[in-house]
Amino acid sequence: MKATLTIFALLALPFLAVAQDKADLAQCIQATLEYPEIAEVLEAEWTNQEKVYLRHSAITMTNPPHFTRLFKQLQDTDLGGIDFEVHLIQPGEEGFMPSEARDHGIIDISGAFRGDRMSITLFAWFPNNPRQKLSKAYVLERYEDGWKVVD
């Protein structure tokens, strides 16, 4: 019986990490957008652009995933400190997205937290060239000073 409880406790350890909040999500998004591979694309494809539209499309459900709940709490100002003005498109607001969003480019974002790790997926339509796309997935880990993309 003790062995079974010990094994169960060891399996549960990854889920006992500190709960994430919207600041963690903002740091993860910021770290991903500043990751050299993505920063290069933003710099090259979003030249002369001032805005980036981040959209999270979520299925409406009674108990949405943790990522969706945190994304709904984010404000545009939570993602300061990067070279672009970031506008968030909340789940359910896709139909009200300004037409200028197509001109400025749209980045679809989704993800999931698991303890001190997060997976994040970006799918982007480039501004003024909707046929050119970017699709990337990253894993981030919590460090002392925030979140960083794992190489």
C-alpha atoms as one frame of an Amber mdcrd trajectory, in Angstrom:
protein
   0.000   0.000   0.000   2.839   2.433   0.864   4.535   1.710  -2.445   1.327
   2.507  -4.342   0.912   5.824  -2.488   4.560   6.727  -3.104   4.226   6.057
  -6.833   0.994   8.084  -6.958   2.671  10.991  -5.142   5.628  10.950  -7.558
   3.292  10.976 -10.564   1.379  13.935  -9.128   4.479  16.117  -8.512   4.473
  17.894 -11.912   0.915  19.060 -11.267   1.668  20.495  -7.828   3.690  23.436
  -9.131   2.650  26.993  -8.454  -0.508  27.914 -10.332  -0.018  30.236 -13.286
  -1.683  33.618 -13.583  -2.147  36.155 -16.354   1.315  37.637 -15.669   2.825
  34.210 -16.433   0.876  34.012 -19.677   1.946  37.541 -20.644   5.593  36.629
 -19.951   5.268  33.441 -22.030   3.746  35.288 -24.981   6.355  38.025 -24.734
   9.220  35.507 -24.506   7.883  33.697 -27.575   7.484  36.879 -29.642  11.002
  37.953 -28.633  12.536  34.545 -29.410  15.091  35.196 -32.196  13.388  32.952
 -34.758  10.028  34.721 -34.305  11.530  38.186 -33.782  13.268  37.878 -37.179
   9.979  37.024 -38.883   8.170  39.876 -37.168  10.935  42.286 -38.126  11.044
  41.096 -41.748   7.355  40.568 -42.466   5.891  43.261 -40.264   8.120  46.049
 -41.623   6.458  49.445 -41.407   3.746  47.909 -39.236   2.934  49.258 -35.834
   0.473  46.638 -34.656   0.292  42.914 -34.137  -3.069  41.237 -33.640  -3.021
  38.192 -31.358  -6.109  36.025 -31.615  -7.042  33.094 -29.445  -9.936  31.111
 -30.848 -11.440  28.945 -28.158 -14.426  26.673 -28.152 -17.105  28.077 -25.875
 -17.534  25.674 -23.018 -18.703  25.701 -19.419 -15.237  24.954 -18.072 -12.705
  26.366 -20.563  -9.027  25.365 -20.486  -6.717  27.282 -18.154  -4.980  28.996
 -21.110  -8.316  30.362 -22.349  -9.307  31.652 -18.902  -5.962  33.452 -18.537
  -6.062  34.848 -22.090  -9.498  36.347 -21.384  -7.974  38.200 -18.395  -5.166
  39.744 -20.471  -5.280  43.370 -21.535  -3.379  44.870 -24.462  -1.165  46.725
 -21.967  -0.056  43.469 -20.290   2.180  42.799 -23.297   4.193  46.011 -23.222
   7.897  46.222 -23.804   7.992  44.801 -27.311   8.427  46.789 -30.504   4.815
  46.425 -31.607   1.510  47.626 -30.269  -0.268  44.369 -29.428  -4.024  44.037
 -29.799  -5.749  41.001 -28.342  -8.724  39.400 -30.067 -10.635  37.525 -27.379
 -12.550  34.281 -28.018 -15.929  35.106 -29.508 -14.769  38.508 -30.821 -13.462
  37.221 -34.155 -16.539  38.522 -35.968 -15.888  42.002 -34.576 -12.238  42.072
 -35.561 -11.379  45.356 -37.274 -10.806  45.088 -41.019  -7.387  46.685 -40.510
  -6.311  43.495 -38.721  -6.019  41.758 -42.092  -3.680  44.508 -43.259  -1.548
  44.365 -40.118  -1.345  40.577 -39.918  -2.899  38.162 -37.457  -1.180  35.698
 -35.134  -3.328  32.868 -33.789  -2.060  31.668 -30.440  -2.899  28.691 -28.276
  -1.168  26.826 -25.521  -1.281  24.787 -22.362   0.453  24.946 -19.003   1.781
  21.844 -17.302   3.485  22.626 -14.043   6.506  24.836 -14.709   6.346  24.234
 -18.463   4.146  25.646 -21.140   3.599  24.716 -24.747   2.623  27.540 -27.070
   1.642  27.416 -30.728   1.690  30.347 -33.144   0.052  30.413 -36.551   0.486
  33.682 -38.424  -0.914  35.264 -41.555   1.588  37.825 -42.763   0.451  41.384
 -43.390  -0.305  42.228 -47.005   0.406  38.631 -47.991  -2.271  36.314 -46.570
  -0.972  33.311 -48.516   2.339  33.338 -46.676   2.048  31.736 -43.255   4.113
  30.827 -40.233   3.361  27.855 -38.017   5.581  27.226 -34.975   5.299  25.479
 -31.636   7.532  26.067 -28.628   8.011  24.804 -25.103   8.796  27.323 -22.378
  10.117  26.703 -18.871   9.865  28.841 -15.771  13.171  30.304 -14.611  13.968
  32.579 -11.660  13.348  35.736 -13.666  10.415  34.585 -15.797   9.763  32.236
 -18.693  12.167  31.233 -21.469  11.854  29.206 -24.656  13.590  25.839 -24.325
  16.071  25.250 -27.150
